[in-house]
XYZ file of C-alpha atoms in Angstrom:
736
model
C 18.374 -83.411 -39.250
C 17.910 -80.131 -37.353
C 14.195 -80.869 -36.831
C 15.012 -84.298 -35.372
C 17.596 -82.800 -33.010
C 15.219 -80.111 -31.767
C 12.445 -82.672 -31.193
C 14.889 -84.798 -29.183
C 15.884 -81.827 -27.003
C 12.248 -80.879 -26.347
C 11.389 -84.460 -25.409
C 14.313 -84.619 -23.000
C 13.319 -81.364 -21.282
C 9.701 -82.516 -20.932
C 10.830 -85.827 -19.426
C 13.001 -84.051 -16.822
C 10.146 -81.672 -15.874
C 7.685 -84.558 -15.485
C 10.230 -86.497 -13.379
C 10.826 -83.598 -11.013
C 7.110 -82.834 -10.626
C 6.273 -86.456 -9.956
C 8.976 -86.826 -7.206
C 7.231 -86.808 -3.809
C 8.170 -84.060 -1.339
C 9.210 -86.665 1.235
C 12.317 -87.436 -0.875
C 14.097 -84.166 0.060
C 15.120 -85.290 3.558
C 16.872 -88.256 1.929
C 18.844 -85.806 -0.203
C 19.786 -83.888 2.926
C 20.893 -87.130 4.544
C 23.389 -87.566 1.723
C 25.199 -84.556 3.224
C 24.169 -84.970 6.885
C 26.528 -82.467 8.459
C 27.977 -79.055 7.759
C 31.480 -78.386 9.095
C 33.689 -75.296 9.306
C 37.350 -75.915 10.180
C 39.930 -73.584 11.718
C 43.647 -74.105 12.340
C 45.634 -72.169 14.954
C 44.851 -68.581 15.975
C 43.681 -65.989 13.484
C 44.750 -68.384 10.726
C 48.347 -68.713 11.978
C 50.254 -71.414 13.859
C 53.795 -72.509 14.679
C 55.307 -75.679 13.333
C 56.430 -78.167 15.956
C 54.172 -77.101 18.860
C 50.718 -78.165 19.997
C 48.139 -76.277 17.959
C 44.338 -76.183 18.311
C 42.353 -77.448 15.328
C 38.661 -76.583 15.577
C 35.640 -78.075 13.852
C 32.248 -76.360 14.154
C 29.670 -78.992 13.220
C 25.971 -78.625 12.425
C 23.809 -81.748 12.245
C 21.212 -81.542 9.440
C 19.869 -85.035 10.027
C 16.532 -85.784 11.617
C 18.241 -87.927 14.239
C 21.408 -87.916 16.318
C 24.769 -87.920 14.562
C 27.480 -90.062 16.156
C 30.785 -88.748 14.913
C 34.509 -88.553 15.546
C 36.889 -85.626 14.964
C 40.302 -86.704 13.624
C 43.362 -84.711 12.541
C 46.233 -86.010 10.418
C 49.609 -84.393 9.751
C 53.275 -85.335 9.394
C 55.939 -85.203 12.085
C 59.411 -83.669 11.928
C 60.663 -86.726 9.986
C 57.814 -86.588 7.477
C 56.080 -89.655 8.960
C 52.241 -89.484 8.914
C 50.596 -89.088 12.325
C 46.937 -89.423 13.288
C 45.733 -87.395 16.280
C 42.556 -88.682 17.892
C 41.025 -89.044 21.334
C 37.966 -90.695 22.888
C 36.817 -87.219 23.971
C 36.548 -86.259 20.296
C 33.890 -88.918 19.729
C 30.588 -87.118 20.093
C 26.832 -87.318 19.742
C 25.206 -84.334 18.056
C 21.435 -83.928 18.251
C 19.379 -83.047 15.177
C 19.767 -79.371 14.288
C 22.459 -78.876 16.940
C 25.719 -76.966 16.347
C 28.849 -77.487 18.464
C 32.559 -76.730 18.248
C 35.118 -79.430 18.996
C 38.850 -78.885 19.494
C 41.608 -81.359 18.711
C 45.279 -80.673 19.460
C 47.918 -81.559 16.890
C 51.472 -80.785 15.824
C 52.482 -79.726 12.327
C 55.852 -81.017 11.134
C 58.444 -80.191 8.527
C 58.049 -78.446 5.193
C 56.140 -78.888 2.959
C 53.532 -79.168 5.681
C 49.987 -80.449 5.418
C 47.096 -81.006 7.816
C 43.944 -83.005 7.193
C 40.999 -82.331 9.514
C 37.974 -84.534 9.088
C 34.792 -85.969 10.553
C 34.014 -89.672 10.534
C 30.982 -91.558 11.652
C 31.908 -93.583 14.701
C 33.325 -96.930 13.621
C 33.734 -95.854 9.983
C 37.021 -95.786 8.080
C 36.147 -93.140 5.495
C 35.754 -89.441 6.202
C 32.263 -88.026 5.911
C 33.678 -84.507 5.637
C 37.265 -83.266 5.453
C 39.467 -80.283 4.722
C 43.119 -79.997 3.742
C 45.373 -77.234 5.020
C 48.734 -76.846 3.288
C 51.262 -74.217 2.256
C 48.757 -72.718 -0.159
C 46.544 -71.996 2.863
C 49.377 -69.981 4.438
C 49.657 -69.095 8.104
C 52.537 -71.394 9.060
C 55.354 -69.841 11.077
C 58.716 -71.019 12.382
C 58.899 -72.775 15.729
C 61.023 -69.865 16.991
C 58.485 -67.176 16.032
C 57.018 -64.818 18.642
C 53.221 -64.850 18.917
C 51.272 -62.040 20.576
C 47.625 -63.081 20.951
C 45.239 -60.188 21.502
C 41.746 -61.148 22.589
C 38.681 -58.998 22.010
C 38.380 -55.852 19.862
C 41.444 -54.758 17.913
C 43.972 -52.595 19.778
C 46.580 -50.261 18.189
C 49.520 -52.703 18.134
C 52.135 -52.312 15.399
C 53.722 -55.595 14.318
C 56.598 -53.864 12.528
C 57.494 -51.783 15.584
C 57.377 -54.871 17.788
C 59.675 -56.657 15.351
C 62.133 -53.767 15.560
C 61.963 -53.675 19.354
C 62.970 -57.336 19.544
C 66.245 -56.305 17.853
C 66.739 -59.739 16.322
C 66.947 -61.102 12.792
C 63.379 -61.648 11.543
C 64.617 -64.788 9.788
C 65.119 -66.284 13.253
C 62.337 -64.698 15.314
C 59.368 -63.411 13.351
C 56.734 -61.477 15.303
C 53.043 -62.154 14.663
C 50.212 -60.160 16.253
C 47.088 -62.319 16.240
C 43.564 -61.254 17.135
C 40.695 -63.417 18.316
C 37.566 -61.300 18.666
C 35.273 -64.252 19.410
C 36.414 -65.861 22.641
C 33.933 -68.727 22.371
C 36.284 -70.562 19.980
C 39.313 -70.494 22.298
C 40.950 -73.735 23.542
C 39.630 -75.454 26.648
C 43.052 -76.867 27.626
C 46.137 -74.854 28.538
C 48.276 -76.799 26.053
C 46.276 -75.147 23.265
C 48.201 -71.932 23.990
C 51.658 -73.519 23.698
C 52.376 -71.423 20.604
C 51.410 -68.163 22.364
C 54.251 -66.155 23.903
C 52.185 -63.263 25.227
C 48.435 -62.818 25.643
C 46.659 -59.463 25.916
C 43.217 -59.559 27.523
C 41.078 -56.396 27.763
C 37.953 -57.048 29.825
C 35.733 -53.959 29.438
C 33.989 -54.842 26.153
C 30.392 -55.819 26.728
C 29.978 -59.563 27.132
C 33.613 -60.382 26.375
C 34.277 -62.386 29.529
C 30.828 -63.936 29.324
C 31.849 -65.542 26.025
C 34.355 -67.674 27.913
C 33.162 -70.962 29.306
C 34.487 -71.943 32.712
C 36.792 -74.489 31.052
C 38.185 -71.848 28.668
C 38.787 -69.350 31.483
C 40.457 -72.097 33.526
C 42.643 -72.962 30.520
C 43.942 -69.365 30.348
C 44.601 -69.349 34.087
C 46.396 -72.713 33.927
C 48.439 -71.574 30.913
C 49.746 -68.623 32.946
C 50.673 -70.849 35.891
C 52.398 -73.265 33.491
C 54.679 -70.479 32.238
C 52.545 -68.153 30.097
C 52.679 -64.342 30.028
C 49.467 -62.323 30.348
C 48.714 -58.592 30.168
C 45.386 -58.245 31.977
C 43.430 -54.992 31.715
C 41.121 -55.293 34.719
C 39.528 -51.845 35.096
C 35.819 -52.029 35.820
C 35.877 -55.831 35.902
C 38.517 -56.062 38.664
C 36.003 -56.825 41.408
C 34.289 -59.530 39.342
C 37.607 -61.086 38.298
C 38.845 -61.302 41.883
C 35.640 -62.773 43.284
C 35.832 -66.162 44.964
C 35.473 -69.019 42.525
C 36.437 -67.060 39.408
C 39.287 -68.786 37.505
C 41.118 -65.443 37.224
C 40.931 -64.673 40.952
C 44.495 -65.769 41.708
C 45.836 -63.820 38.721
C 45.079 -60.542 40.528
C 48.166 -59.463 42.567
C 46.156 -58.072 45.456
C 42.672 -57.029 46.507
C 40.628 -54.461 44.551
C 39.306 -51.928 47.048
C 37.290 -49.414 45.014
C 36.512 -47.998 41.575
C 37.967 -44.514 41.140
C 36.180 -42.313 38.603
C 38.452 -39.286 38.996
C 42.141 -40.186 38.870
C 45.321 -38.387 37.896
C 46.657 -39.409 34.465
C 50.022 -37.613 34.594
C 51.936 -40.800 35.396
C 50.336 -42.619 32.466
C 50.982 -39.709 30.103
C 54.666 -39.633 31.019
C 54.836 -43.418 30.619
C 53.516 -43.103 27.057
C 55.718 -40.075 26.214
C 52.480 -38.303 25.365
C 52.424 -35.105 23.351
C 48.831 -34.484 24.371
C 46.739 -35.196 27.430
C 44.167 -37.932 27.636
C 40.652 -36.820 28.563
C 38.767 -39.483 30.462
C 35.081 -40.113 30.953
C 34.765 -40.777 34.676
C 31.900 -43.234 34.281
C 33.634 -45.236 31.538
C 37.337 -44.905 32.369
C 37.262 -46.010 35.983
C 40.420 -47.085 37.777
C 40.450 -50.191 39.980
C 42.261 -49.250 43.179
C 44.357 -52.229 44.276
C 45.957 -53.133 47.591
C 49.016 -54.944 46.206
C 49.975 -58.048 48.173
C 52.321 -59.869 45.793
C 53.965 -58.021 42.950
C 56.007 -55.006 41.975
C 54.366 -51.702 41.106
C 55.855 -50.438 37.839
C 53.717 -47.324 37.434
C 51.531 -45.171 39.677
C 49.033 -42.480 38.836
C 51.613 -39.787 39.677
C 55.401 -39.811 39.697
C 55.765 -38.065 43.032
C 54.949 -38.437 46.701
C 51.293 -37.635 46.032
C 50.805 -40.883 44.085
C 47.718 -42.698 45.323
C 47.039 -45.673 43.075
C 49.097 -48.334 41.286
C 48.396 -48.442 37.544
C 50.672 -51.292 36.405
C 51.760 -54.204 38.606
C 53.969 -57.065 37.470
C 53.761 -60.310 39.433
C 54.843 -63.937 39.215
C 52.073 -66.510 39.090
C 53.237 -70.107 39.308
C 55.903 -70.322 36.604
C 54.394 -67.541 34.504
C 53.809 -63.837 34.835
C 50.909 -61.383 34.907
C 51.142 -57.698 34.054
C 48.083 -56.303 35.820
C 46.734 -52.998 34.454
C 44.251 -51.165 36.667
C 42.463 -49.304 33.855
C 40.655 -50.306 30.654
C 42.358 -49.551 27.361
C 39.447 -50.468 25.073
C 37.497 -47.238 25.667
C 36.772 -44.245 23.393
C 39.189 -42.053 25.358
C 42.127 -44.374 24.625
C 41.031 -44.874 21.022
C 41.370 -41.112 20.514
C 44.665 -40.824 22.408
C 47.697 -40.935 20.112
C 49.973 -42.415 22.809
C 47.884 -45.537 23.451
C 50.046 -47.546 21.032
C 53.239 -46.538 22.880
C 51.713 -47.604 26.196
C 50.864 -50.988 24.676
C 54.372 -51.393 23.261
C 55.890 -50.699 26.671
C 53.543 -53.176 28.329
C 54.477 -55.829 25.773
C 58.165 -55.129 26.445
C 57.501 -55.682 30.160
C 55.646 -58.917 29.541
C 57.615 -60.514 26.754
C 60.080 -63.326 27.334
C 62.459 -62.588 24.436
C 65.319 -60.322 25.447
C 67.564 -57.941 23.575
C 70.393 -60.449 23.988
C 68.984 -62.233 20.931
C 70.350 -59.376 18.798
C 73.706 -61.159 18.847
C 72.323 -63.838 16.533
C 72.241 -64.162 12.782
C 71.199 -66.965 10.467
C 74.777 -67.464 9.292
C 76.068 -67.823 12.828
C 73.843 -70.683 13.899
C 73.302 -72.749 10.770
C 76.647 -74.561 11.035
C 75.353 -76.542 14.019
C 72.264 -77.732 12.164
C 69.980 -76.110 14.722
C 69.197 -72.544 15.742
C 67.720 -73.180 19.160
C 69.256 -74.631 22.311
C 66.499 -77.252 22.393
C 68.177 -78.732 19.316
C 71.399 -79.118 21.286
C 69.483 -80.854 24.080
C 67.892 -83.236 21.598
C 71.251 -83.988 19.951
C 72.837 -84.710 23.348
C 69.972 -86.986 24.394
C 70.289 -88.974 21.159
C 73.852 -89.985 22.052
C 73.975 -93.501 23.498
C 77.026 -94.798 25.349
C 76.689 -98.264 23.797
C 76.297 -96.919 20.260
C 79.254 -95.577 18.288
C 77.925 -93.346 15.526
C 79.570 -93.330 12.122
C 81.253 -89.944 12.017
C 81.496 -87.751 8.949
C 85.283 -87.613 9.183
C 85.409 -91.402 8.846
C 83.307 -91.319 5.680
C 85.478 -88.518 4.292
C 88.633 -90.524 5.079
C 87.209 -93.592 3.310
C 86.399 -91.525 0.227
C 89.922 -90.080 0.182
C 91.334 -93.595 0.613
C 89.207 -94.874 -2.290
C 90.309 -92.013 -4.553
C 93.970 -92.645 -3.715
C 93.514 -96.382 -4.202
C 91.919 -96.206 -7.648
C 93.946 -93.192 -8.735
C 97.634 -92.548 -7.981
C 98.315 -95.823 -6.136
C 96.729 -97.962 -8.852
C 98.551 -96.001 -11.567
C 102.046 -96.213 -10.047
C 101.778 -99.883 -9.009
C 100.533 -101.028 -12.412
C 103.059 -98.833 -14.172
C 105.854 -100.425 -12.172
C 104.505 -103.878 -13.031
C 104.080 -102.758 -16.654
C 100.562 -104.183 -16.624
C 98.166 -101.241 -17.063
C 95.555 -103.627 -18.429
C 95.115 -105.050 -14.908
C 93.253 -101.879 -13.923
C 90.085 -103.690 -15.065
C 90.655 -106.070 -12.152
C 92.178 -103.726 -9.545
C 89.381 -101.155 -9.817
C 86.542 -103.507 -8.760
C 88.833 -105.010 -6.121
C 89.443 -101.544 -4.629
C 85.724 -100.791 -4.597
C 85.037 -104.191 -3.024
C 87.677 -103.552 -0.338
C 86.092 -100.251 0.659
C 82.687 -101.932 0.600
C 83.939 -104.621 2.996
C 85.289 -101.927 5.333
C 81.949 -100.097 5.282
C 80.061 -103.355 5.880
C 82.345 -104.212 8.807
C 81.777 -100.760 10.309
C 78.005 -101.069 10.049
C 78.153 -104.480 11.741
C 80.675 -103.669 14.456
C 79.847 -100.100 15.493
C 76.075 -100.040 16.118
C 74.697 -101.737 19.196
C 72.487 -104.773 18.681
C 70.360 -103.641 21.620
C 67.575 -101.065 21.616
C 68.135 -98.229 24.088
C 66.134 -95.390 25.619
C 67.515 -92.208 27.217
C 65.255 -90.004 29.330
C 65.223 -86.565 30.938
C 62.707 -85.530 33.574
C 62.234 -81.940 34.770
C 59.750 -81.420 37.619
C 58.892 -77.903 38.807
C 56.929 -77.191 41.985
C 55.537 -73.829 43.088
C 55.155 -73.956 46.867
C 52.772 -70.986 47.091
C 50.104 -72.307 44.699
C 50.888 -76.029 44.806
C 51.114 -76.062 41.004
C 53.346 -78.783 39.559
C 54.480 -79.164 35.979
C 56.556 -81.820 34.299
C 58.551 -81.854 31.082
C 59.880 -85.241 30.008
C 62.060 -86.187 27.061
C 62.637 -89.594 25.516
C 65.097 -90.707 22.825
C 64.735 -94.274 21.527
C 67.476 -96.035 19.556
C 66.762 -99.168 17.534
C 69.307 -101.355 15.698
C 66.590 -102.488 13.304
C 63.431 -101.121 11.744
C 60.601 -101.604 14.190
C 57.453 -99.973 15.545
C 57.222 -99.232 19.258
C 54.313 -98.397 21.547
C 54.917 -95.678 24.115
C 52.840 -95.154 27.231
C 53.103 -92.263 29.653
C 52.623 -92.429 33.392
C 49.044 -92.086 34.555
C 47.816 -90.566 37.833
C 48.126 -90.934 40.715
C 51.920 -90.677 40.816
C 54.634 -90.182 43.417
C 57.739 -88.399 42.137
C 60.508 -88.076 44.688
C 57.921 -89.159 47.287
C 55.937 -86.089 46.233
C 52.289 -87.027 45.872
C 51.087 -85.366 42.686
C 47.506 -85.128 41.553
C 47.939 -85.293 37.795
C 45.399 -83.135 35.964
C 46.581 -83.176 32.358
C 49.171 -85.013 30.248
C 49.999 -84.856 26.558
C 52.819 -86.478 24.598
C 54.084 -86.348 21.034
C 57.125 -86.098 18.822
C 59.857 -83.595 19.680
C 60.721 -81.103 16.956
C 64.041 -79.642 15.851
C 63.956 -75.912 15.006
C 66.201 -74.756 12.190
C 67.025 -75.703 8.622
C 69.523 -78.512 9.185
C 69.041 -82.173 8.323
C 65.809 -83.409 9.906
C 64.786 -79.923 11.087
C 61.350 -78.336 10.919
C 62.443 -75.606 8.527
C 63.988 -77.921 5.949
C 62.023 -78.611 2.774
C 62.069 -82.343 2.133
C 59.836 -84.823 0.331
C 61.852 -87.857 1.434
C 60.476 -90.169 4.116
C 62.738 -92.924 5.405
C 59.913 -94.948 6.939
C 56.596 -95.391 5.127
C 54.531 -96.063 8.217
C 51.755 -94.193 10.013
C 51.415 -93.978 13.785
C 48.756 -92.716 16.177
C 48.757 -90.273 19.091
C 45.923 -90.356 21.601
C 45.820 -86.786 22.903
C 43.602 -87.752 25.830
C 45.550 -90.682 27.283
C 48.955 -89.478 25.971
C 49.675 -92.862 24.397
C 51.571 -93.313 21.126
C 50.953 -96.433 19.069
C 53.158 -98.036 16.421
C 55.832 -95.310 16.344
C 58.389 -96.273 13.654
C 62.127 -96.192 14.364
C 64.406 -96.789 11.401
C 67.436 -99.094 11.255
C 70.216 -97.681 13.424
C 68.092 -94.575 13.975
C 66.512 -92.672 16.837
C 63.135 -91.152 17.627
C 62.727 -88.195 19.996
C 59.552 -87.564 21.981
C 58.421 -85.107 24.638
C 55.566 -84.989 27.116
C 54.177 -82.125 29.180
C 51.940 -82.543 32.181
C 50.447 -80.502 35.002
C 49.052 -81.193 38.434
C 48.768 -80.147 42.060
C 50.808 -81.114 45.108
C 51.295 -80.024 48.693
C 54.919 -79.466 49.628
C 56.595 -79.024 52.993
C 56.425 -75.317 53.907
C 58.897 -75.438 56.785
C 61.408 -73.344 54.818
C 61.166 -69.671 55.779
C 62.999 -67.331 53.438
C 63.309 -63.560 53.526
C 65.482 -60.856 52.014
C 67.910 -58.939 54.198
C 66.532 -55.369 54.385
C 70.020 -53.847 54.089
C 72.077 -56.097 51.788
C 69.170 -57.654 49.898
C 70.786 -61.092 50.272
C 68.699 -64.203 50.847
C 68.255 -65.201 54.471
C 66.387 -67.847 56.423
C 66.350 -71.602 56.844
C 66.004 -73.915 53.868
C 64.900 -77.537 54.234
C 65.016 -80.242 51.567
C 61.286 -80.702 50.851
C 61.695 -84.148 49.260
C 62.229 -87.600 50.731
C 65.119 -88.183 48.344
C 68.683 -86.906 48.286
C 69.439 -84.081 45.871
C 72.811 -83.517 44.216
C 74.531 -80.452 42.713
C 72.164 -78.222 44.648
C 71.882 -74.443 44.448
C 69.276 -71.884 45.363
C 68.922 -68.779 43.200
C 67.495 -65.419 44.189
C 67.612 -61.899 42.762
C 70.392 -62.586 40.266
C 72.613 -64.544 42.655
C 73.423 -68.231 43.138
C 73.897 -69.695 46.625
C 75.705 -73.058 46.279
C 74.376 -75.550 48.828
C 76.722 -78.382 47.918
C 77.045 -81.690 46.167
C 74.501 -83.344 48.463
C 71.307 -82.209 50.181
C 69.827 -85.062 52.197
C 66.114 -85.589 52.912
C 64.957 -83.349 55.743
C 68.328 -81.593 55.954
C 68.205 -77.877 56.791
C 70.744 -75.134 56.221
C 71.015 -71.530 57.333
C 71.434 -69.426 54.207
C 73.495 -66.886 56.138
C 76.243 -69.518 56.405
C 76.580 -69.879 52.620
C 75.887 -66.293 51.552
C 79.617 -65.545 51.481
C 80.048 -68.082 48.670
C 77.204 -66.634 46.598
C 77.946 -65.190 43.170
C 76.160 -63.492 40.328
C 74.269 -65.980 38.201
C 76.218 -65.119 35.043
C 79.571 -65.592 36.804
C 78.551 -68.837 38.447
C 77.139 -70.612 35.404
C 78.835 -68.946 32.467
C 82.195 -67.444 33.241
C 83.968 -69.923 35.495
C 84.527 -73.635 35.176
C 83.953 -74.566 38.816
C 81.704 -71.765 40.000
C 84.656 -70.132 41.714
C 86.245 -66.851 40.690
C 89.566 -68.710 40.710
C 88.430 -71.233 38.141
C 89.059 -71.229 34.417
C 86.833 -69.256 32.116
C 84.355 -71.409 30.254
C 82.815 -70.863 26.846
C 79.702 -72.471 25.423
C 80.409 -75.334 23.028
C 77.509 -75.712 20.650
C 78.312 -79.338 19.811
C 79.774 -80.770 23.019
C 78.011 -79.633 26.198
C 76.719 -82.378 28.555
C 73.008 -82.778 29.237
C 73.031 -81.322 32.805
C 74.650 -78.108 31.657
C 72.291 -77.707 28.690
C 69.274 -78.218 30.950
C 70.589 -75.711 33.506
C 71.106 -73.161 30.733
C 67.537 -73.645 29.508
C 66.243 -73.289 33.074
C 67.815 -69.842 33.580
C 68.747 -68.811 30.056
C 68.130 -65.076 30.295
C 69.772 -64.810 33.694
C 72.921 -66.550 32.463
C 73.240 -64.397 29.353
C 70.990 -65.952 26.737
C 72.038 -65.902 23.112
C 74.982 -63.593 23.785
C 76.543 -66.445 25.722
C 75.394 -69.598 23.907
C 74.989 -68.262 20.370
C 71.615 -70.029 20.280
C 68.015 -68.987 20.746
C 65.877 -70.369 23.545
C 62.523 -69.916 21.839
C 61.185 -73.406 21.153
C 60.931 -74.305 24.840
C 61.246 -70.901 26.466
C 58.647 -71.879 29.087
C 61.444 -73.728 30.927
C 63.253 -70.440 31.597
C 62.061 -68.931 34.892
C 64.768 -66.273 35.208
C 62.008 -63.656 35.504
C 60.870 -65.103 38.841
C 64.217 -64.407 40.521
C 63.654 -60.640 40.486
C 60.109 -60.793 41.878
C 60.331 -62.142 45.424
C 60.939 -65.718 44.315
C 63.827 -68.049 45.146
C 64.370 -71.233 43.144
C 65.928 -74.387 44.566
C 67.423 -76.573 41.840
C 69.051 -79.987 42.073
C 69.348 -83.419 40.531
C 68.281 -86.797 41.870
C 69.928 -90.133 41.197
C 66.552 -91.818 41.420
C 63.183 -90.967 40.019
C 60.198 -92.531 38.358
C 60.206 -92.879 34.591
C 57.577 -91.019 32.599
C 57.752 -93.206 29.492
C 57.267 -96.932 29.075
C 58.403 -98.372 25.726
C 57.007 -101.631 24.350
C 58.348 -103.322 21.221
C 59.272 -106.698 19.729
C 62.810 -106.157 20.987
C 63.510 -105.374 24.634
C 64.426 -101.716 25.075
C 67.158 -101.236 27.661
C 67.173 -98.109 29.859
C 70.101 -95.848 29.053
C 70.899 -92.494 30.601
C 68.296 -91.037 32.956
C 68.423 -87.489 34.311
C 66.025 -86.253 36.996
C 65.941 -82.512 37.700
C 63.854 -80.821 40.381
C 63.088 -77.138 40.875
C 61.134 -75.664 43.763
C 59.917 -72.046 43.695
C 59.659 -70.382 47.125
C 58.050 -67.035 47.910
C 60.517 -64.726 49.679
C 59.212 -62.350 52.318
C 60.427 -58.747 52.187
C 58.892 -57.645 55.488
C 61.580 -58.800 57.937
């Protein structure tokens, strides 16, 4: 038996050897064609991302075929309701030559827990994935929507995450700090929306070839992200001249004109700034200082803290709706690596640039969970999902029905049957009581909900007069009385908003998340999905197809877009050299009437009035007597007058206009100390920082305005509430 077995094994081995030797060499390319591509996937930055915001998903693809590979990059995930979503775009269909390697970026949102993301490559026109990778909770890296991301580009700098967390002075369960590093800039997003999760970016420029790694599109994306509301710490140093050269995407991030490179400069101001225990010894050839003639910004630190100071070291300036902290020296040099105070300098710079204030220390998890959301964006979403024609079934009604049922089948049933001396009838009265309550519930479900589908919208348009940059943030809440799928289109360029001709450059739309751990929130673990239906988001055309809305339910969406416009510059504003109050003539720059109009500057609100007609001009001197501090005007008094009643923030009841106004100037009004809520999920809307840096902001509402969203479904969707807010940022002269 053993001999037979051994002979069989030897025969098998010989047959395999003969088969392999007889196979022609030309067959190997066919084997390679079975696996035609090699793909490496990456999610977020440095392996981390925030749930509920646009996140870059990268695929680096190598074509091993002999011919071209026609492929498509697709990403799948689930939204805040657990409904599957496919993210795709025509721009992610590609042709890859034989032997070629390229990186493609798709933008997607990751929804509620337990989260999952599928990134995959298909052949064009195919249904099945040729290559794919799953990311899930085992992969790690997911962070709350309210987390604070510091993205440091280039070589690692001495930044302590734990010390930054402590400096935020807020519960880490609400705002968790992450310090992310991307050493290879070639993989960065090529659209500004790819940085939506980033709160603060640190960009050193000295390292050899660092800036050269950026394509023009990637550099433009960083610039656009700043102008759309991002915060950047830019170490210019030796590269200042190159960065400010005509045509460079970073040219208008520099708050002045570099005049010279200084090889011998006084470091006493920097040493005091870093509370240094030892001096820093510079190499004049390496540690050059870029002398800057500041034209727009505030100098925070000079080379010396006395009258002999010659050069600005740190300048903070407003750019569009964002901010740049310009640093005139390079920090990624051997001298700073050996200096023990470099980390303290970085921490102070981050404190200058960050957009999360110490007012968040008033928060705790226990304080905010009762509302079901932890962020003021949740209150905005809840308010937008209220429809005048729809009466929601309130919890107190359900509780009252349960109490009524218990009384009916308990004490009432007992005493009535006891009085009738027929306890055996309980077999009949019990089902009758249940049936009665069932009829009441059925009647409520038929009578209370509207039989019409409705859509509420909010539009916020911001215009920066100096740069011509325009940004839009639009919200949509759709109500449906029955289960149905709707198609949603966004406005396409060219557009006129308030007779303002806008050259749209980028638009993206998707579902709107709900930070927190309440029902339907991003932080709530749930495996239940009310609608088993997949929908698609085209990230290039900003169209959503077959979005499911459940019976008597709502669906919330949000779009963000950017563009350019030329606005009337006839308004001339300046600060009074003695009082510091805003002066000059202000003209309504739109061809529409604005209502509830104010202009804000340097911590004060100047009420213009209930109406501001097209072309109307006012002298700000005439209304300066009615101006008040921003916190008094918006937070402390009911009417904006010191004689009015004090007002408190009601987490469940505030109207949409007041919520939007709070989000627009959250830090100026008092932030979390006043509202009891974070403003982290959509903190880009808050431009309080601009008010202290030679910027005045005109804000008002319009009764008319174009709609961003168009909803198509089997049932006609009626327009509900529509709010149109406009903000215009003016540069204020300080020379008069």
